[in-house]
Tab-separated table of C-alpha atoms in Angstrom:
chain	number	residue	atom	x	y	z
A	22	MET	CA	19.664	-16.652	15.603
A	23	ARG	CA	22.554	-14.632	14.139
A	24	GLN	CA	22.491	-11.077	14.601
A	25	SER	CA	22.137	-8.638	11.309
A	26	SER	CA	23.357	-5.198	10.596
A	27	LEU	CA	20.056	-4.346	8.897
A	28	VAL	CA	16.716	-5.408	10.446
A	29	VAL	CA	13.318	-4.756	9.004
A	30	ILE	CA	10.261	-4.754	11.267
A	31	ALA	CA	6.902	-5.088	9.872
A	32	ASN	CA	3.487	-6.433	10.865
A	33	ARG	CA	3.729	-9.556	8.671
A	34	LEU	CA	6.635	-11.667	7.255
A	35	PRO	CA	6.831	-11.574	3.475
A	36	LEU	CA	5.534	-15.029	3.196
A	37	ASP	CA	3.099	-16.665	0.941
A	38	ASP	CA	0.212	-18.164	2.873
A	39	SER	CA	0.852	-21.393	1.297
A	40	ALA	CA	4.206	-23.292	1.238
A	41	ALA	CA	5.968	-24.178	-1.949
A	42	PRO	CA	5.807	-27.820	-3.052
A	43	ASP	CA	9.181	-28.570	-1.592
A	44	GLY	CA	8.156	-26.913	1.730
A	45	ALA	CA	10.312	-23.774	1.208
A	46	CYS	CA	9.057	-20.504	2.042
A	47	GLU	CA	8.190	-18.113	-0.787
A	48	TRP	CA	7.944	-14.286	-0.862
A	49	ARG	CA	4.109	-12.954	-0.300
A	50	ARG	CA	3.525	-10.534	-3.270
A	51	SER	CA	0.177	-8.820	-3.000
A	52	PRO	CA	-0.798	-6.071	-5.369
A	53	GLY	CA	1.079	-2.853	-4.063
A	54	GLY	CA	1.916	-4.374	-0.836
A	55	LEU	CA	4.745	-3.781	1.394
A	56	ALA	CA	6.402	-7.162	0.652
A	57	SER	CA	6.156	-6.140	-3.052
A	58	ALA	CA	7.782	-2.829	-2.428
A	59	LEU	CA	10.828	-4.195	-0.338
A	60	HIS	CA	11.205	-7.718	-2.584
A	61	ALA	CA	13.593	-6.264	-4.805
A	62	ILE	CA	15.899	-4.658	-2.148
A	63	LEU	CA	15.904	-7.471	0.419
A	64	GLU	CA	16.207	-10.524	-1.864
A	65	GLN	CA	19.752	-9.522	-2.557
A	66	THR	CA	20.641	-7.813	0.680
A	67	PRO	CA	21.623	-9.427	3.998
A	68	ALA	CA	19.148	-8.505	6.499
A	69	THR	CA	16.584	-10.038	9.179
A	70	TRP	CA	12.791	-9.323	8.919
A	71	VAL	CA	10.856	-9.310	12.185
A	72	GLY	CA	7.049	-9.977	11.741
A	73	TRP	CA	4.022	-11.801	12.445
A	74	ALA	CA	4.040	-15.333	10.338
A	75	GLY	CA	0.024	-15.409	10.189
A	76	GLY	CA	-2.058	-17.628	12.374
A	77	VAL	CA	-2.141	-17.876	16.092
A	78	GLY	CA	-0.229	-19.619	18.860
A	79	PRO	CA	3.640	-20.131	19.017
A	80	ALA	CA	5.924	-18.538	16.190
A	81	PRO	CA	6.838	-21.285	13.894
A	82	ALA	CA	10.413	-21.912	12.935
A	83	LEU	CA	11.027	-20.752	9.356
A	84	PRO	CA	13.861	-21.210	7.035
A	85	ASP	CA	15.756	-18.389	5.378
A	86	LEU	CA	14.283	-16.649	2.239
A	87	GLY	CA	17.667	-16.509	0.351
A	88	SER	CA	19.829	-13.981	2.143
A	89	LEU	CA	16.903	-12.944	4.063
A	90	ARG	CA	16.603	-14.509	7.819
A	91	LEU	CA	13.197	-14.480	9.268
A	92	ARG	CA	12.151	-13.836	12.905
A	93	PRO	CA	8.595	-14.658	13.524
A	94	VAL	CA	6.734	-12.932	16.222
A	95	SER	CA	3.689	-14.885	18.079
A	96	LEU	CA	0.238	-13.359	18.358
A	97	THR	CA	-2.522	-15.128	20.522
A	98	GLU	CA	-6.281	-15.020	19.297
A	99	GLU	CA	-7.020	-12.205	21.660
A	100	GLU	CA	-3.868	-10.029	20.357
A	101	LEU	CA	-4.758	-10.517	16.782
A	102	ARG	CA	-8.211	-9.128	17.752
A	103	GLY	CA	-7.000	-6.258	19.911
A	104	TYR	CA	-3.597	-5.092	18.152
A	105	TYR	CA	-4.363	-5.913	14.637
A	106	GLU	CA	-8.032	-6.122	13.661
A	107	GLY	CA	-8.854	-3.474	16.774
A	108	PHE	CA	-6.323	-0.618	17.239
A	109	ALA	CA	-4.316	-1.062	14.150
A	110	ASN	CA	-7.355	-1.397	11.616
A	111	SER	CA	-10.275	-0.222	13.416
A	112	THR	CA	-8.798	2.889	14.921
A	113	LEU	CA	-5.688	3.915	13.285
A	114	TRP	CA	-6.399	2.898	9.614
A	115	PRO	CA	-9.700	4.849	9.296
A	116	LEU	CA	-8.517	7.865	11.153
A	117	TYR	CA	-5.360	7.941	9.012
A	118	HIS	CA	-7.355	7.701	6.004
A	119	ASP	CA	-9.378	11.026	6.641
A	120	ALA	CA	-12.173	9.096	8.689
A	121	VAL	CA	-13.806	8.049	5.435
A	122	GLN	CA	-15.261	5.446	7.747
A	123	GLN	CA	-15.682	6.442	11.536
A	124	PRO	CA	-12.811	5.129	13.542
A	125	THR	CA	-13.675	3.030	16.608
A	126	PHE	CA	-12.028	3.998	20.008
A	127	ASP	CA	-11.739	0.921	22.296
A	128	ARG	CA	-9.736	1.439	25.473
A	129	GLY	CA	-8.844	-2.351	25.653
A	130	TRP	CA	-7.447	-2.433	22.340
A	131	TRP	CA	-4.677	0.150	23.294
A	132	GLU	CA	-3.243	-2.113	26.078
A	133	THR	CA	-2.993	-4.999	23.597
A	134	TYR	CA	-1.335	-2.620	20.829
A	135	ARG	CA	1.256	-1.506	23.226
A	136	ALA	CA	1.994	-5.098	24.391
A	137	VAL	CA	2.239	-6.269	20.923
A	138	ASN	CA	4.664	-3.500	19.811
A	139	GLN	CA	6.938	-4.068	22.998
A	140	ARG	CA	7.105	-7.763	21.818
A	141	PHE	CA	8.257	-6.531	18.187
A	142	ALA	CA	10.857	-4.177	19.734
A	143	GLU	CA	12.336	-6.696	22.014
A	144	ALA	CA	12.654	-9.296	19.093
A	145	ALA	CA	14.395	-6.583	16.929
A	146	ALA	CA	16.567	-5.851	19.989
A	147	GLU	CA	17.689	-9.527	20.143
A	148	VAL	CA	18.717	-9.851	16.514
A	149	ALA	CA	20.341	-6.573	15.823
A	150	GLU	CA	24.083	-6.288	15.687
A	151	PRO	CA	25.630	-3.446	17.831
A	152	GLY	CA	25.164	-0.165	15.861
A	153	ALA	CA	22.707	-1.796	13.352
A	154	ALA	CA	20.263	0.082	11.367
A	155	VAL	CA	16.688	-0.860	12.157
A	156	TRP	CA	13.773	-0.100	9.675
A	157	VAL	CA	10.423	-0.060	11.096
A	158	GLN	CA	7.382	-0.137	8.950
A	159	ASP	CA	4.032	1.420	9.122
A	160	TYR	CA	1.233	2.340	11.562
A	161	HIS	CA	0.931	-1.190	13.110
A	162	LEU	CA	4.241	-0.439	14.903
A	163	GLN	CA	4.075	3.053	15.569
A	164	LEU	CA	5.184	2.635	19.255
A	165	VAL	CA	8.300	0.429	18.338
A	166	PRO	CA	10.771	3.126	17.725
A	167	ALA	CA	10.801	4.595	21.028
A	168	MET	CA	10.419	1.318	22.791
A	169	LEU	CA	13.429	0.053	20.779
A	170	ARG	CA	15.453	2.988	21.495
A	171	GLU	CA	14.947	2.212	25.300
A	172	LEU	CA	16.139	-1.141	24.905
A	173	ARG	CA	18.965	-0.435	22.450
A	174	PRO	CA	20.208	3.171	22.399
A	175	ASP	CA	23.004	1.965	20.121
A	176	LEU	CA	20.790	1.382	17.183
A	177	LEU	CA	20.165	3.653	14.155
A	178	ILE	CA	16.519	3.509	13.868
A	179	GLY	CA	14.225	4.538	10.980
A	180	PHE	CA	10.485	4.677	10.697
A	181	PHE	CA	8.506	4.893	7.347
A	182	LEU	CA	4.690	5.461	7.275
A	183	HIS	CA	3.245	3.960	4.192
A	184	VAL	CA	-0.217	5.109	4.770
A	185	PRO	CA	-1.258	9.039	5.023
A	186	PHE	CA	-0.810	10.881	8.104
A	187	PRO	CA	-3.873	12.919	9.073
A	188	PRO	CA	-4.276	16.686	9.530
A	189	PRO	CA	-3.844	17.662	13.218
A	190	GLU	CA	-7.519	17.996	13.866
A	191	LEU	CA	-8.119	14.599	12.979
A	192	TYR	CA	-5.072	13.076	14.838
A	193	MET	CA	-6.203	15.158	17.960
A	194	GLN	CA	-9.325	12.758	18.204
A	195	LEU	CA	-7.016	9.773	19.389
A	196	PRO	CA	-7.138	9.251	23.074
A	197	ARG	CA	-3.392	8.032	23.118
A	198	ARG	CA	-2.337	10.787	20.903
A	199	VAL	CA	0.943	11.784	22.918
A	200	GLU	CA	2.197	8.237	23.292
A	201	LEU	CA	1.761	7.494	19.478
A	202	LEU	CA	3.590	10.741	18.614
A	203	ARG	CA	6.243	9.905	21.029
A	204	GLY	CA	6.584	6.429	19.914
A	205	MET	CA	7.160	7.408	16.211
A	206	LEU	CA	9.744	10.285	17.080
A	207	GLY	CA	11.739	7.524	18.759
A	208	ALA	CA	13.298	7.165	15.463
A	209	ASP	CA	16.313	8.935	14.115
A	210	LEU	CA	14.545	9.390	10.555
A	211	VAL	CA	10.662	9.372	10.050
A	212	GLY	CA	9.707	9.006	6.440
A	213	PHE	CA	6.426	9.676	4.688
A	214	GLN	CA	4.747	9.326	1.261
A	215	ARG	CA	4.041	13.126	0.908
A	216	GLU	CA	5.526	16.507	2.314
A	217	GLN	CA	2.168	17.230	3.937
A	218	ALA	CA	2.496	14.470	6.251
A	219	ALA	CA	5.743	15.840	7.665
A	220	HIS	CA	4.104	19.243	8.030
A	221	ASN	CA	1.292	17.649	9.998
A	222	VAL	CA	3.762	15.974	12.338
A	223	ALA	CA	5.695	18.949	13.055
A	224	GLN	CA	2.488	20.875	13.953
A	225	LEU	CA	1.412	18.278	16.376
A	226	ALA	CA	4.874	18.132	17.994
A	227	LYS	CA	4.789	21.828	18.591
A	228	LYS	CA	1.185	21.553	20.070
A	229	LEU	CA	1.326	18.179	22.020
A	230	LEU	CA	4.849	18.154	23.120
A	231	GLU	CA	5.846	21.861	23.248
A	232	VAL	CA	9.174	21.103	21.248
A	233	GLU	CA	10.814	23.052	18.433
A	234	ALA	CA	9.732	21.409	15.166
A	235	THR	CA	10.027	22.195	11.453
A	236	ASP	CA	8.982	20.271	8.478
A	237	HIS	CA	12.295	18.605	8.326
A	238	ALA	CA	13.515	18.242	11.889
A	239	ILE	CA	11.961	17.834	15.308
A	240	ILE	CA	13.926	18.159	18.638
A	241	VAL	CA	12.724	15.589	21.150
A	242	ASP	CA	14.554	14.767	24.456
A	243	GLY	CA	17.904	16.581	23.067
A	244	ARG	CA	17.751	14.505	20.034
A	245	THR	CA	17.242	15.690	16.420
A	246	VAL	CA	14.460	13.615	14.746
A	247	ARG	CA	14.675	14.209	10.919
A	248	THR	CA	11.581	13.947	8.886
A	249	GLY	CA	10.720	13.967	5.232
A	250	ALA	CA	8.899	12.700	2.057
A	251	PHE	CA	10.360	9.460	0.423
A	252	PRO	CA	7.620	8.538	-2.082
A	253	VAL	CA	7.759	4.636	-2.382
A	254	SER	CA	7.815	3.011	-5.864
A	255	ILE	CA	8.073	-0.185	-7.681
A	256	ASP	CA	10.644	-2.524	-9.323
A	257	MET	CA	10.286	-1.031	-12.777
A	258	ALA	CA	12.509	-3.669	-14.473
A	259	GLU	CA	10.872	-6.551	-12.933
A	260	MET	CA	7.425	-5.511	-14.102
A	261	ARG	CA	8.955	-4.558	-17.601
A	262	ALA	CA	10.308	-7.817	-17.792
A	263	LEU	CA	7.149	-9.593	-16.811
A	264	ALA	CA	5.061	-7.931	-19.243
A	265	THR	CA	7.257	-8.604	-22.290
A	266	ARG	CA	7.560	-12.311	-21.503
A	267	PRO	CA	5.943	-14.350	-24.308
A	268	ASP	CA	3.688	-16.395	-22.089
A	269	VAL	CA	2.497	-13.072	-20.492
A	270	VAL	CA	1.869	-11.486	-23.906
A	271	THR	CA	-0.084	-14.707	-24.990
A	272	GLN	CA	-2.055	-14.634	-21.709
A	273	ALA	CA	-3.159	-10.886	-22.359
A	274	ARG	CA	-4.224	-11.779	-25.731
A	275	GLN	CA	-6.190	-14.772	-24.494
A	276	LEU	CA	-7.841	-12.524	-21.640
A	277	ARG	CA	-8.852	-10.114	-24.446
A	278	HIS	CA	-10.521	-13.088	-26.396
A	279	ASP	CA	-12.169	-14.550	-23.466
A	280	LEU	CA	-13.851	-10.914	-22.734
A	281	GLY	CA	-15.324	-11.045	-26.202
A	282	GLN	CA	-12.917	-9.000	-27.904
A	283	PRO	CA	-14.484	-5.408	-26.795
A	284	LYS	CA	-13.451	-2.227	-27.839
A	285	ARG	CA	-12.526	-1.037	-24.642
A	286	VAL	CA	-11.470	-2.918	-21.305
A	287	LEU	CA	-11.560	-1.018	-18.025
A	288	LEU	CA	-9.532	-2.546	-15.135
A	289	SER	CA	-9.290	-1.964	-11.371
A	290	VAL	CA	-7.142	-3.831	-9.077
A	291	ASP	CA	-7.727	-3.163	-5.428
A	292	ARG	CA	-7.386	-4.759	-2.020
A	293	LEU	CA	-11.196	-5.054	-0.759
A	294	ASP	CA	-11.208	-2.010	1.388
A	295	TRP	CA	-13.564	0.886	1.711
A	296	THR	CA	-10.630	3.486	1.235
A	297	LYS	CA	-10.287	2.265	-2.439
A	298	GLY	CA	-13.449	3.918	-3.764
A	299	ILE	CA	-14.730	0.664	-5.316
A	300	GLU	CA	-18.534	1.613	-4.442
A	301	HIS	CA	-17.959	5.005	-5.977
A	302	ARG	CA	-16.534	3.658	-9.017
A	303	LEU	CA	-19.387	1.049	-9.508
A	304	THR	CA	-21.994	3.828	-9.207
A	305	ALA	CA	-20.307	5.870	-11.896
A	306	TYR	CA	-19.905	3.039	-14.208
A	307	ARG	CA	-23.826	1.966	-13.831
A	308	GLU	CA	-24.928	5.502	-14.563
A	309	LEU	CA	-22.758	5.349	-17.654
A	310	LEU	CA	-24.532	2.225	-18.733
A	311	ARG	CA	-27.933	3.577	-17.602
A	312	ASP	CA	-27.382	6.912	-19.634
A	313	GLY	CA	-26.222	4.996	-22.801
A	314	PHE	CA	-22.442	6.392	-22.890
A	315	VAL	CA	-21.166	2.830	-22.405
A	316	LYS	CA	-22.670	-0.205	-24.108
A	317	VAL	CA	-21.959	-3.837	-22.861
A	318	ARG	CA	-21.237	-5.011	-26.280
A	319	ASP	CA	-18.372	-2.660	-26.813
A	320	THR	CA	-17.205	-2.023	-23.278
A	321	VAL	CA	-16.331	-4.334	-20.302
A	322	MET	CA	-15.074	-3.541	-16.727
A	323	VAL	CA	-12.883	-5.887	-14.865
A	324	GLN	CA	-12.823	-5.515	-11.083
A	325	VAL	CA	-10.293	-7.410	-9.153
A	326	ALA	CA	-10.954	-7.105	-5.376
A	327	VAL	CA	-8.215	-8.925	-3.448
A	328	PRO	CA	-9.244	-10.374	-0.075
A	329	SER	CA	-8.571	-8.279	2.766
A	330	ARG	CA	-9.002	-8.527	6.608
A	331	GLU	CA	-11.916	-10.898	6.165
A	332	ARG	CA	-12.299	-11.297	9.796
A	333	VAL	CA	-13.119	-7.705	10.381
A	334	GLU	CA	-16.993	-7.312	10.363
A	335	SER	CA	-16.746	-3.938	8.283
A	336	TYR	CA	-14.916	-5.554	5.557
A	337	ARG	CA	-17.433	-8.425	5.291
A	338	GLY	CA	-20.071	-5.913	5.059
A	339	LEU	CA	-18.168	-4.059	2.126
A	340	ARG	CA	-17.622	-7.442	0.368
A	341	ASP	CA	-21.443	-7.996	0.528
A	342	ARG	CA	-22.451	-4.528	-0.629
A	343	ILE	CA	-19.969	-4.594	-3.492
A	344	GLU	CA	-21.066	-8.033	-4.703
A	345	GLY	CA	-24.693	-7.064	-4.495
A	346	GLU	CA	-24.149	-3.872	-6.642
A	347	VAL	CA	-22.004	-6.136	-9.212
A	348	GLY	CA	-24.980	-8.492	-9.257
A	349	ARG	CA	-27.498	-5.671	-9.790
A	350	ILE	CA	-25.441	-4.008	-12.746
A	351	ASN	CA	-24.995	-7.337	-14.414
A	352	GLY	CA	-28.623	-8.366	-14.104
A	353	GLU	CA	-29.809	-4.876	-15.437
A	354	PHE	CA	-27.423	-4.461	-18.233
A	355	GLY	CA	-25.699	-7.631	-18.823
A	356	ARG	CA	-26.382	-10.068	-21.855
A	357	VAL	CA	-26.059	-13.855	-21.863
A	358	GLY	CA	-22.344	-14.340	-22.121
A	359	GLU	CA	-21.673	-10.706	-21.887
A	360	PRO	CA	-21.748	-9.580	-18.414
A	361	ALA	CA	-21.099	-5.555	-17.879
A	362	ILE	CA	-18.631	-6.345	-14.994
A	363	HIS	CA	-16.244	-9.165	-14.561
A	364	TYR	CA	-15.656	-9.399	-10.702
A	365	LEU	CA	-12.962	-11.488	-9.082
A	366	ASN	CA	-12.514	-11.603	-5.370
A	367	GLN	CA	-9.308	-13.524	-5.392
A	368	PRO	CA	-5.412	-12.842	-5.255
A	369	PHE	CA	-3.427	-12.975	-8.449
A	370	ALA	CA	0.094	-13.978	-9.239
A	371	ARG	CA	2.630	-11.381	-10.686
A	372	ALA	CA	2.626	-12.665	-14.041
A	373	GLU	CA	-1.200	-12.775	-14.147
A	374	LEU	CA	-1.293	-9.280	-12.995
A	375	ALA	CA	1.122	-8.168	-15.654
A	376	ALA	CA	-1.279	-9.805	-18.344
A	377	LEU	CA	-4.282	-8.013	-16.836
A	378	TYR	CA	-2.314	-4.700	-17.061
A	379	GLN	CA	-1.752	-5.249	-20.662
A	380	THR	CA	-5.474	-6.252	-21.260
A	381	ALA	CA	-6.855	-2.960	-20.046
A	382	ASP	CA	-7.334	0.122	-22.407
A	383	VAL	CA	-8.086	2.184	-19.247
A	384	MET	CA	-6.833	1.419	-15.726
A	385	VAL	CA	-9.093	2.808	-13.029
A	386	VAL	CA	-7.212	3.765	-9.756
A	387	THR	CA	-9.830	5.795	-7.702
A	388	PRO	CA	-9.034	5.367	-4.059
A	389	LEU	CA	-10.738	7.898	-1.650
A	390	ARG	CA	-7.477	8.236	0.148
A	391	ASP	CA	-4.226	6.390	-0.326
A	392	GLY	CA	-0.746	6.767	0.949
A	393	MET	CA	0.616	5.917	-2.529
A	394	ASN	CA	-1.083	3.294	-4.592
A	395	LEU	CA	1.616	1.083	-6.445
A	396	VAL	CA	-0.850	-0.731	-8.684
A	397	ALA	CA	-1.103	2.787	-10.518
A	398	LYS	CA	2.878	2.531	-11.036
A	399	GLU	CA	2.679	-1.102	-11.852
A	400	PHE	CA	0.270	-0.551	-14.769
A	401	VAL	CA	2.475	2.166	-16.098
A	402	ALA	CA	5.554	0.078	-15.975
A	403	ALA	CA	3.597	-2.891	-17.682
A	404	ARG	CA	2.740	-0.688	-20.764
A	405	GLU	CA	5.950	-1.258	-22.535
A	406	ASP	CA	4.194	-0.099	-25.928
A	407	GLY	CA	3.331	3.223	-24.378
A	408	THR	CA	-0.485	2.664	-24.838
A	409	GLY	CA	-3.285	2.851	-22.378
A	410	ALA	CA	-4.705	5.409	-20.070
A	411	LEU	CA	-4.623	5.786	-16.323
A	412	VAL	CA	-7.485	7.282	-14.429
A	413	LEU	CA	-6.067	8.216	-10.970
A	414	SER	CA	-7.536	9.762	-7.864
A	415	GLU	CA	-6.133	13.009	-6.682
A	416	PHE	CA	-6.192	11.707	-3.405
A	417	ALA	CA	-3.503	8.898	-4.103
A	418	GLY	CA	-0.065	9.695	-3.351
A	419	ALA	CA	0.861	8.573	-6.942
A	420	ALA	CA	-0.850	11.636	-8.153
A	421	ALA	CA	1.941	13.921	-7.153
A	422	GLU	CA	4.273	11.963	-9.376
A	423	LEU	CA	2.082	10.974	-12.199
A	424	PRO	CA	0.254	14.067	-13.152
A	425	GLN	CA	0.050	13.164	-16.786
A	426	ALA	CA	-2.855	10.525	-15.736
A	427	PHE	CA	-6.344	11.576	-15.902
A	428	LEU	CA	-6.808	13.015	-12.372
A	429	VAL	CA	-10.173	13.050	-10.844
A	430	ASN	CA	-11.885	13.496	-7.535
A	431	PRO	CA	-13.464	10.118	-6.876
A	432	HIS	CA	-16.015	11.753	-4.236
A	433	ASP	CA	-17.569	13.619	-7.373
A	434	VAL	CA	-19.171	10.865	-9.133
A	435	ASP	CA	-20.212	13.075	-12.183
A	436	GLY	CA	-16.726	14.135	-12.601
A	437	LEU	CA	-15.764	10.524	-12.363
A	438	LYS	CA	-17.864	9.636	-15.081
A	439	ASP	CA	-16.794	12.694	-17.343
A	440	THR	CA	-13.063	11.724	-16.635
A	441	LEU	CA	-13.806	7.968	-17.473
A	442	LEU	CA	-15.331	9.077	-20.705
A	443	ARG	CA	-12.268	11.432	-21.399
A	444	ALA	CA	-9.781	8.570	-20.821
A	445	MET	CA	-11.899	6.162	-23.057
A	446	GLU	CA	-12.136	8.615	-26.096
A	447	ALA	CA	-8.720	10.258	-25.773
A	448	ASP	CA	-6.817	9.837	-29.209
A	449	SER	CA	-3.629	7.686	-29.361
A	450	ALA	CA	-1.247	10.651	-29.681
A	451	ASP	CA	-2.402	12.010	-26.364
A	452	LEU	CA	-2.214	8.510	-24.727
A	453	THR	CA	1.290	7.919	-26.001
A	454	ALA	CA	2.447	11.352	-24.556
A	455	ARG	CA	1.011	10.828	-21.306
A	456	MET	CA	2.058	7.346	-20.767
A	457	THR	CA	5.863	8.171	-22.112
A	458	ALA	CA	6.069	10.863	-19.470
A	459	MET	CA	4.984	8.751	-16.484
A	460	ARG	CA	7.180	5.901	-17.603
A	461	GLN	CA	10.209	8.088	-17.897
A	462	HIS	CA	9.559	9.320	-14.446
A	463	LEU	CA	9.007	5.898	-13.038
A	464	ALA	CA	12.504	4.706	-14.674
A	465	GLY	CA	14.267	7.259	-12.537
A	466	HIS	CA	12.297	6.945	-9.593
A	467	ASP	CA	11.951	3.230	-9.064
A	468	ILE	CA	12.176	1.043	-5.832
A	469	MET	CA	15.953	1.114	-5.730
A	470	ALA	CA	16.108	5.054	-5.941
A	471	TRP	CA	13.318	5.129	-3.081
A	472	ALA	CA	15.466	2.827	-0.789
A	473	ARG	CA	18.839	4.516	-1.566
A	474	ALA	CA	17.233	7.946	-0.836
A	475	TYR	CA	15.693	6.843	2.501
A	476	LEU	CA	18.696	4.805	3.801
A	477	THR	CA	21.203	7.464	2.528
A	478	ALA	CA	19.178	9.907	4.630
A	479	LEU	CA	19.091	7.474	7.700
A	480	ASP	CA	22.762	6.672	7.496
A	481	HIS	CA	24.955	9.432	6.279
A	482	THR	CA	28.063	7.367	5.797
A	483	GLY	CA	26.330	5.727	2.887
A	484	SER	CA	27.349	2.201	4.048
A	485	LEU	CA	23.552	1.159	4.077
A	486	ALA	CA	22.864	2.377	0.487
A	487	GLU	CA	25.963	0.887	-0.928
A	488	ARG	CA	24.906	-2.721	-0.016
A	489	LEU	CA	21.921	-2.388	-2.483
A	490	PRO	CA	21.820	-3.811	-5.767
A	491	PRO	CA	22.423	-1.455	-8.757
A	492	LEU	CA	19.451	0.811	-9.860
A	493	SER	CA	17.048	-1.024	-12.243
A	494	GLY	CA	14.321	0.137	-14.617
A	495	ARG	CA	16.404	3.104	-16.238
A	496	ARG	CA	15.997	3.539	-19.852
């Protein structure tokens, strides 16, 4: 494989799970996912993406995705269980999300996680040109920066954590806390969604490594590791274009008709994950129905839960609980042909999501903890007419950027009920003012602005940022 001056390393390659009719590869675009975030950047920027192609066994030979070359990394069944389902998603993921669910500490998982991270580092070392920039993504690969620096000290290494980074008292529970911290600090620049995460890492570096550290720089092995917040965003122009396409506008009208032309449509689009607060949301909605504040004939909720980590037992249990609760609510409050909740456990194409976003009167985004939540931003971008209400969790990173949303503590079910009612009953002038302010912010803080900010900080010469397409989505 030819070498690249820009290499992205992520757990998954950005591939659709099913090939196109002609056998070509297509971008994998889940709601708010990493591939969606990087799509606008890498579809026009020559680069190599190192990642797992899905499935087990030898890595497949894959064609390029436009100007993007793919370098697949293989995983065995045992590695998939220990590295991905185990240490990444049963230890780090819950711990990094404030231990909303108890993390599992399994000593065997660590060795598998370390071995797989080494494989990713070696693959990147093979495809990176001398002096290339390598951008490592997320908690699955937290050891890669230090491993890559050992293999290729000539490289410029960036690391970006898309999920929250926990407070020191939670992080200290990790049995391999020093190795994980050193792994991440092998980068030249470590980026987070929020400033608080950089502060947490600085405090841990002082305590565990006994080094000089501020919220913006940490001295490790004689090197200065820069840290900072770079809130990830969306391709504003793409979502605006989708939302105004005649077929999407027509589909949105049809969806409204299919829902029975209710006065109000509430929409939630989540990965099926316990951090998303779906159960709390259903409890709040059931109580609003029970107490008569919401009536099925006038109001309908649409809950999209995109399948996620279905091999992990706790996720299968979550799906069963959610489906059971939806069934109970519909059984108690629904009518023939008029369910209280339309529940969809399936992925959606981008155009279908844009139509759903336009159908909703109230978008309900209430995770218990979230690094950013790009679905909230996508909804705002799709509302070209300036209408609609966004109910947003205080514990989503997006809340810091979208204070005009109806902010809520999703752990407080009574507060969530009150906030839902406020959003449903708000007058049109208030909603327009809120939506206009949020759209103006996103127009100046889109995915290109995020990439330029991060890559400029990584490479002070500016050569990386210069290769990006022009900024999009500005109004």
